[in-house]
Amino acid sequence: MTTICVFCGSSMGNNPLYQKAAKSVAGYFIKHNIRLVYGGAQVGLMKILADTLLENNKEVIGIMPGLLIEKEVAHSGISQMIRVETMAERKEKMMEISDGFIALPGGFGTFDELSEVLIYNQLRIMDKPVGILNTAGYFDKMLEFFDHSVHEGFVRAEHRNNLLVSDDIEKLFRLMQQYSPVSMGKWLEDIKAESGHNIHH
Ligand code: AMP
């Protein structure tokens, strides 16, 4: 994995541990010479991450819709800014050029990007590892809800388990390196069966 896309807050968050986490991710990227792909902003945790890498002469690629570039949140010092038309196109591009994805604490933008890569993996449009850096237990309640969704029969356990989680970037990377995609066959058979599609066979 040489190119990793990070989703993270356009805000800093209220706990200084979040900024520390963004710096620890940058430190890992520097040590292992990993290229960053991200939302391209110069605000929040995104700024911490990009700036730390740039100070260490590492490659940072931003992907941003024109609409956001014009609002002047774009980072002017990054190695490359890819301008796209829409938010949907941005996610497509992120998925195309990255080998894996990490979500750091963030808000709806981060949740949206995280959901998108999870569903692409689920549908096997993509087979790339997705990890959550669970700094200060920020994602605990979301993960609890995902477990609830498994319990209630809306998310399959194997899809839930394929979302890799750690509060430590080294450990998270190790999990991502061992990632293996979930096969689609059984899942599709099961959801068809529960909807009565097998009664005519
Ligand atoms: P949020 O988690 O809601 O702060 O949104 C951050 C995520 O959504 C990032 O990973 C970005 O790709 C995208 N995003 C949201 N707001 C912005 C912004 N102002 N500038 C750039 N990207 C943004």
mmCIF file of C-alpha atoms and ligand atoms in Angstrom:
data_model
loop_
_atom_site.group_PDB
_atom_site.id
_atom_site.type_symbol
_atom_site.label_atom_id
_atom_site.label_comp_id
_atom_site.label_asym_id
_atom_site.label_seq_id
_atom_site.Cartn_x
_atom_site.Cartn_y
_atom_site.Cartn_z
ATOM 1 C CA MET A 1 0.000 0.000 0.000
ATOM 2 C CA THR A 2 1.802 3.093 -1.198
ATOM 3 C CA THR A 3 -1.088 5.530 -1.614
ATOM 4 C CA ILE A 4 -3.579 5.907 1.206
ATOM 5 C CA CYS A 5 -6.648 8.113 1.307
ATOM 6 C CA VAL A 6 -7.502 9.659 4.667
ATOM 7 C CA PHE A 7 -10.950 10.965 5.537
ATOM 8 C CA CYS A 8 -10.962 13.291 8.511
ATOM 9 C CA GLY A 9 -12.516 16.335 10.058
ATOM 10 C CA SER A 10 -12.563 19.770 8.501
ATOM 11 C CA SER A 11 -12.743 20.749 12.190
ATOM 12 C CA MET A 12 -10.127 20.206 14.889
ATOM 13 C CA GLY A 13 -12.422 18.547 17.449
ATOM 14 C CA ASN A 14 -12.511 19.480 21.118
ATOM 15 C CA ASN A 15 -9.905 17.050 22.400
ATOM 16 C CA PRO A 16 -6.212 17.730 21.629
ATOM 17 C CA LEU A 17 -5.810 13.963 21.170
ATOM 18 C CA TYR A 18 -7.470 14.282 17.753
ATOM 19 C CA GLN A 19 -4.731 16.551 16.447
ATOM 20 C CA LYS A 20 -2.164 14.266 18.001
ATOM 21 C CA ALA A 21 -3.733 11.344 16.133
ATOM 22 C CA ALA A 22 -3.534 13.219 12.820
ATOM 23 C CA LYS A 23 0.156 13.833 13.528
ATOM 24 C CA SER A 24 0.726 10.165 14.362
ATOM 25 C CA VAL A 25 -0.800 9.172 11.019
ATOM 26 C CA ALA A 26 1.467 11.677 9.264
ATOM 27 C CA GLY A 27 4.439 10.234 11.191
ATOM 28 C CA TYR A 28 3.597 6.745 9.972
ATOM 29 C CA PHE A 29 3.254 7.960 6.374
ATOM 30 C CA ILE A 30 6.632 9.717 6.602
ATOM 31 C CA LYS A 31 8.352 6.664 8.053
ATOM 32 C CA HIS A 32 6.922 4.315 5.417
ATOM 33 C CA ASN A 33 6.983 6.740 2.535
ATOM 34 C CA ILE A 34 3.240 6.618 1.906
ATOM 35 C CA ARG A 35 1.577 9.123 -0.388
ATOM 36 C CA LEU A 36 -1.482 10.916 1.043
ATOM 37 C CA VAL A 37 -4.720 11.414 -0.830
ATOM 38 C CA TYR A 38 -7.281 13.556 0.998
ATOM 39 C CA GLY A 39 -10.020 16.146 0.622
ATOM 40 C CA GLY A 40 -7.551 18.934 -0.193
ATOM 41 C CA ALA A 41 -8.536 21.378 2.532
ATOM 42 C CA GLN A 42 -6.445 23.670 4.672
ATOM 43 C CA VAL A 43 -8.712 23.417 7.702
ATOM 44 C CA GLY A 44 -9.162 21.098 10.683
ATOM 45 C CA LEU A 45 -7.464 17.728 11.040
ATOM 46 C CA MET A 46 -6.976 17.702 7.265
ATOM 47 C CA LYS A 47 -4.671 20.698 7.636
ATOM 48 C CA ILE A 48 -2.657 19.076 10.452
ATOM 49 C CA LEU A 49 -2.168 15.949 8.380
ATOM 50 C CA ALA A 50 -1.245 17.697 5.128
ATOM 51 C CA ASP A 51 1.035 20.271 6.778
ATOM 52 C CA THR A 52 2.987 17.664 8.751
ATOM 53 C CA LEU A 53 3.629 15.674 5.583
ATOM 54 C CA LEU A 54 4.558 18.731 3.528
ATOM 55 C CA GLU A 55 7.005 19.933 6.203
ATOM 56 C CA ASN A 56 8.722 16.583 5.714
ATOM 57 C CA ASN A 57 8.741 16.848 1.917
ATOM 58 C CA LYS A 58 6.182 14.099 1.399
ATOM 59 C CA GLU A 59 3.682 13.838 -1.405
ATOM 60 C CA VAL A 60 0.163 15.121 -0.725
ATOM 61 C CA ILE A 61 -2.621 14.888 -3.288
ATOM 62 C CA GLY A 62 -5.850 16.803 -2.677
ATOM 63 C CA ILE A 63 -9.099 16.134 -4.503
ATOM 64 C CA MET A 64 -11.668 18.882 -4.385
ATOM 65 C CA PRO A 65 -14.792 19.979 -6.206
ATOM 66 C CA GLY A 66 -14.537 23.434 -7.781
ATOM 67 C CA LEU A 67 -17.302 24.621 -5.466
ATOM 68 C CA LEU A 68 -15.060 24.115 -2.409
ATOM 69 C CA ILE A 69 -11.922 25.456 -4.085
ATOM 70 C CA GLU A 70 -13.775 28.703 -4.729
ATOM 71 C CA LYS A 71 -14.745 28.931 -1.052
ATOM 72 C CA GLU A 72 -11.028 29.258 -0.310
ATOM 73 C CA VAL A 73 -10.611 26.232 1.907
ATOM 74 C CA ALA A 74 -8.231 24.623 -0.600
ATOM 75 C CA HIS A 75 -4.678 23.976 0.559
ATOM 76 C CA SER A 76 -2.381 26.043 -1.620
ATOM 77 C CA GLY A 77 0.860 24.245 -0.771
ATOM 78 C CA ILE A 78 0.161 20.624 -1.664
ATOM 79 C CA SER A 79 1.998 18.541 -4.290
ATOM 80 C CA GLN A 80 -1.053 18.162 -6.516
ATOM 81 C CA MET A 81 -4.667 19.351 -6.447
ATOM 82 C CA ILE A 82 -7.100 17.375 -8.549
ATOM 83 C CA ARG A 83 -10.128 19.498 -9.354
ATOM 84 C CA VAL A 84 -13.388 17.641 -9.878
ATOM 85 C CA GLU A 85 -16.940 18.772 -10.593
ATOM 86 C CA THR A 86 -18.955 17.111 -7.858
ATOM 87 C CA MET A 87 -18.639 15.492 -4.423
ATOM 88 C CA ALA A 88 -19.556 12.155 -6.033
ATOM 89 C CA GLU A 89 -16.762 12.518 -8.565
ATOM 90 C CA ARG A 90 -14.354 13.320 -5.752
ATOM 91 C CA LYS A 91 -15.115 10.044 -3.996
ATOM 92 C CA GLU A 92 -14.768 8.136 -7.285
ATOM 93 C CA LYS A 93 -11.360 9.661 -7.839
ATOM 94 C CA MET A 94 -10.283 8.946 -4.256
ATOM 95 C CA MET A 95 -11.242 5.305 -4.747
ATOM 96 C CA GLU A 96 -9.526 5.082 -8.116
ATOM 97 C CA ILE A 97 -6.102 6.317 -7.060
ATOM 98 C CA SER A 98 -5.805 4.976 -3.493
ATOM 99 C CA ASP A 99 -4.733 1.527 -2.240
ATOM 100 C CA GLY A 100 -6.618 1.802 1.050
ATOM 101 C CA PHE A 101 -8.661 4.174 3.239
ATOM 102 C CA ILE A 102 -8.449 5.410 6.794
ATOM 103 C CA ALA A 103 -11.069 7.440 8.611
ATOM 104 C CA LEU A 104 -9.944 9.652 11.449
ATOM 105 C CA PRO A 105 -12.416 11.481 13.671
ATOM 106 C CA GLY A 106 -14.622 13.803 11.649
ATOM 107 C CA GLY A 107 -18.220 14.770 10.944
ATOM 108 C CA PHE A 108 -20.782 14.048 8.238
ATOM 109 C CA GLY A 109 -18.214 14.498 5.454
ATOM 110 C CA THR A 110 -16.101 11.769 7.016
ATOM 111 C CA PHE A 111 -19.129 9.525 7.643
ATOM 112 C CA ASP A 112 -20.224 9.950 4.032
ATOM 113 C CA GLU A 113 -16.829 9.019 2.634
ATOM 114 C CA LEU A 114 -16.516 6.087 4.996
ATOM 115 C CA SER A 115 -19.964 4.732 4.027
ATOM 116 C CA GLU A 116 -19.146 5.075 0.358
ATOM 117 C CA VAL A 117 -15.960 2.992 0.503
ATOM 118 C CA LEU A 118 -17.664 0.378 2.696
ATOM 119 C CA ILE A 119 -20.525 -0.068 0.259
ATOM 120 C CA TYR A 120 -18.136 -0.232 -2.715
ATOM 121 C CA ASN A 121 -16.278 -3.047 -0.947
ATOM 122 C CA GLN A 122 -19.539 -4.761 -0.059
ATOM 123 C CA LEU A 123 -20.624 -4.737 -3.708
ATOM 124 C CA ARG A 124 -17.109 -5.728 -4.759
ATOM 125 C CA ILE A 125 -16.845 -2.711 -7.061
ATOM 126 C CA MET A 126 -13.625 -2.252 -5.131
ATOM 127 C CA ASP A 127 -11.471 -4.565 -2.990
ATOM 128 C CA LYS A 128 -9.426 -2.256 -0.815
ATOM 129 C CA PRO A 129 -8.957 -2.167 2.970
ATOM 130 C CA VAL A 130 -10.874 0.362 5.040
ATOM 131 C CA GLY A 131 -9.762 1.235 8.558
ATOM 132 C CA ILE A 132 -10.976 3.465 11.344
ATOM 133 C CA LEU A 133 -8.512 5.129 13.675
ATOM 134 C CA ASN A 134 -10.618 5.099 16.814
ATOM 135 C CA THR A 135 -8.843 7.888 18.701
ATOM 136 C CA ALA A 136 -10.178 8.488 22.216
ATOM 137 C CA GLY A 137 -13.029 6.083 21.447
ATOM 138 C CA TYR A 138 -14.540 8.661 19.092
ATOM 139 C CA PHE A 139 -16.181 5.996 16.906
ATOM 140 C CA ASP A 140 -17.341 3.709 19.747
ATOM 141 C CA LYS A 141 -21.002 4.665 19.442
ATOM 142 C CA MET A 142 -20.959 4.327 15.673
ATOM 143 C CA LEU A 143 -19.396 0.879 15.963
ATOM 144 C CA GLU A 144 -21.987 -0.044 18.597
ATOM 145 C CA PHE A 145 -24.685 0.998 16.182
ATOM 146 C CA PHE A 146 -23.108 -1.107 13.415
ATOM 147 C CA ASP A 147 -23.201 -4.092 15.794
ATOM 148 C CA HIS A 148 -26.857 -3.300 16.459
ATOM 149 C CA SER A 149 -27.454 -3.316 12.687
ATOM 150 C CA VAL A 150 -25.856 -6.758 12.479
ATOM 151 C CA HIS A 151 -28.000 -7.945 15.397
ATOM 152 C CA GLU A 152 -31.149 -6.594 13.702
ATOM 153 C CA GLY A 153 -30.283 -8.254 10.399
ATOM 154 C CA PHE A 154 -29.488 -5.236 8.227
ATOM 155 C CA VAL A 155 -25.719 -5.530 8.082
ATOM 156 C CA ARG A 156 -23.961 -8.848 7.649
ATOM 157 C CA ALA A 157 -21.432 -9.774 10.312
ATOM 158 C CA GLU A 158 -18.699 -10.367 7.722
ATOM 159 C CA HIS A 159 -19.183 -6.877 6.303
ATOM 160 C CA ARG A 160 -19.091 -5.359 9.778
ATOM 161 C CA ASN A 161 -15.963 -7.358 10.589
ATOM 162 C CA ASN A 162 -14.272 -6.220 7.426
ATOM 163 C CA LEU A 163 -14.229 -2.699 8.813
ATOM 164 C CA LEU A 164 -10.840 -2.616 10.529
ATOM 165 C CA VAL A 165 -10.521 -0.681 13.760
ATOM 166 C CA SER A 166 -7.675 0.310 16.059
ATOM 167 C CA ASP A 167 -6.645 3.337 18.087
ATOM 168 C CA ASP A 168 -3.055 2.775 17.010
ATOM 169 C CA ILE A 169 -1.911 3.576 13.484
ATOM 170 C CA GLU A 170 0.771 0.841 13.403
ATOM 171 C CA LYS A 171 -1.781 -1.800 14.420
ATOM 172 C CA LEU A 172 -4.359 -0.446 11.998
ATOM 173 C CA PHE A 173 -1.897 -0.728 9.128
ATOM 174 C CA ARG A 174 -1.063 -4.300 10.055
ATOM 175 C CA LEU A 175 -4.777 -5.163 9.941
ATOM 176 C CA MET A 176 -5.125 -3.407 6.593
ATOM 177 C CA GLN A 177 -2.208 -5.350 5.140
ATOM 178 C CA GLN A 178 -3.961 -8.613 6.083
ATOM 179 C CA TYR A 179 -7.313 -7.551 4.631
ATOM 180 C CA SER A 180 -9.196 -10.061 2.527
ATOM 181 C CA PRO A 181 -12.445 -9.174 0.738
ATOM 182 C CA VAL A 182 -15.769 -10.835 1.577
ATOM 183 C CA SER A 183 -17.171 -12.978 -1.212
ATOM 184 C CA MET A 184 -20.507 -11.783 -2.573
ATOM 185 C CA GLY A 185 -22.145 -15.068 -3.563
ATOM 186 C CA LYS A 186 -23.462 -16.243 -0.192
ATOM 187 C CA TRP A 187 -24.681 -12.812 0.839
ATOM 188 C CA LEU A 188 -26.702 -12.338 -2.347
ATOM 189 C CA GLU A 189 -28.145 -15.858 -2.045
ATOM 190 C CA ASP A 190 -29.185 -15.142 1.549
ATOM 191 C CA ILE A 191 -30.865 -11.825 0.879
ATOM 192 C CA LYS A 192 -32.718 -13.276 -2.110
ATOM 193 C CA ALA A 193 -33.814 -16.256 -0.014
ATOM 194 C CA GLU A 194 -35.182 -14.098 2.820
ATOM 195 C CA SER A 195 -37.216 -12.153 0.247
ATOM 196 C CA GLY A 196 -38.796 -15.373 -1.025
ATOM 197 C CA HIS A 197 -36.888 -15.608 -4.300
ATOM 198 C CA ASN A 198 -36.137 -19.271 -3.803
ATOM 199 C CA ILE A 199 -39.737 -20.505 -3.432
ATOM 200 C CA HIS A 200 -40.134 -21.178 -7.166
ATOM 201 C CA HIS A 201 -36.935 -23.239 -7.444
HETATM 202 P P1 AMP B 1 -16.290 16.615 8.027
HETATM 203 O O1 AMP B 1 -15.921 15.253 8.576
HETATM 204 O O2 AMP B 1 -17.755 16.823 7.953
HETATM 205 O O3 AMP B 1 -15.543 17.734 8.670
HETATM 206 O O4 AMP B 1 -15.819 16.550 6.520
HETATM 207 C C1 AMP B 1 -14.519 16.189 6.215
HETATM 208 C C2 AMP B 1 -14.443 15.217 5.077
HETATM 209 O O5 AMP B 1 -15.353 15.597 4.050
HETATM 210 C C3 AMP B 1 -13.054 15.265 4.464
HETATM 211 O O6 AMP B 1 -12.474 13.971 4.419
HETATM 212 C C4 AMP B 1 -13.243 15.910 3.102
HETATM 213 O O7 AMP B 1 -12.899 15.071 2.043
HETATM 214 C C5 AMP B 1 -14.702 16.320 3.031
HETATM 215 N N1 AMP B 1 -14.902 17.754 3.338
HETATM 216 C C6 AMP B 1 -15.883 18.263 4.107
HETATM 217 N N2 AMP B 1 -15.781 19.597 4.255
HETATM 218 C C7 AMP B 1 -14.717 19.967 3.557
HETATM 219 C C8 AMP B 1 -14.083 21.217 3.327
HETATM 220 N N3 AMP B 1 -14.520 22.350 3.849
HETATM 221 N N4 AMP B 1 -12.996 21.229 2.546
HETATM 222 C C9 AMP B 1 -12.561 20.074 2.014
HETATM 223 N N5 AMP B 1 -13.101 18.888 2.194
HETATM 224 C C10 AMP B 1 -14.163 18.816 2.963
#
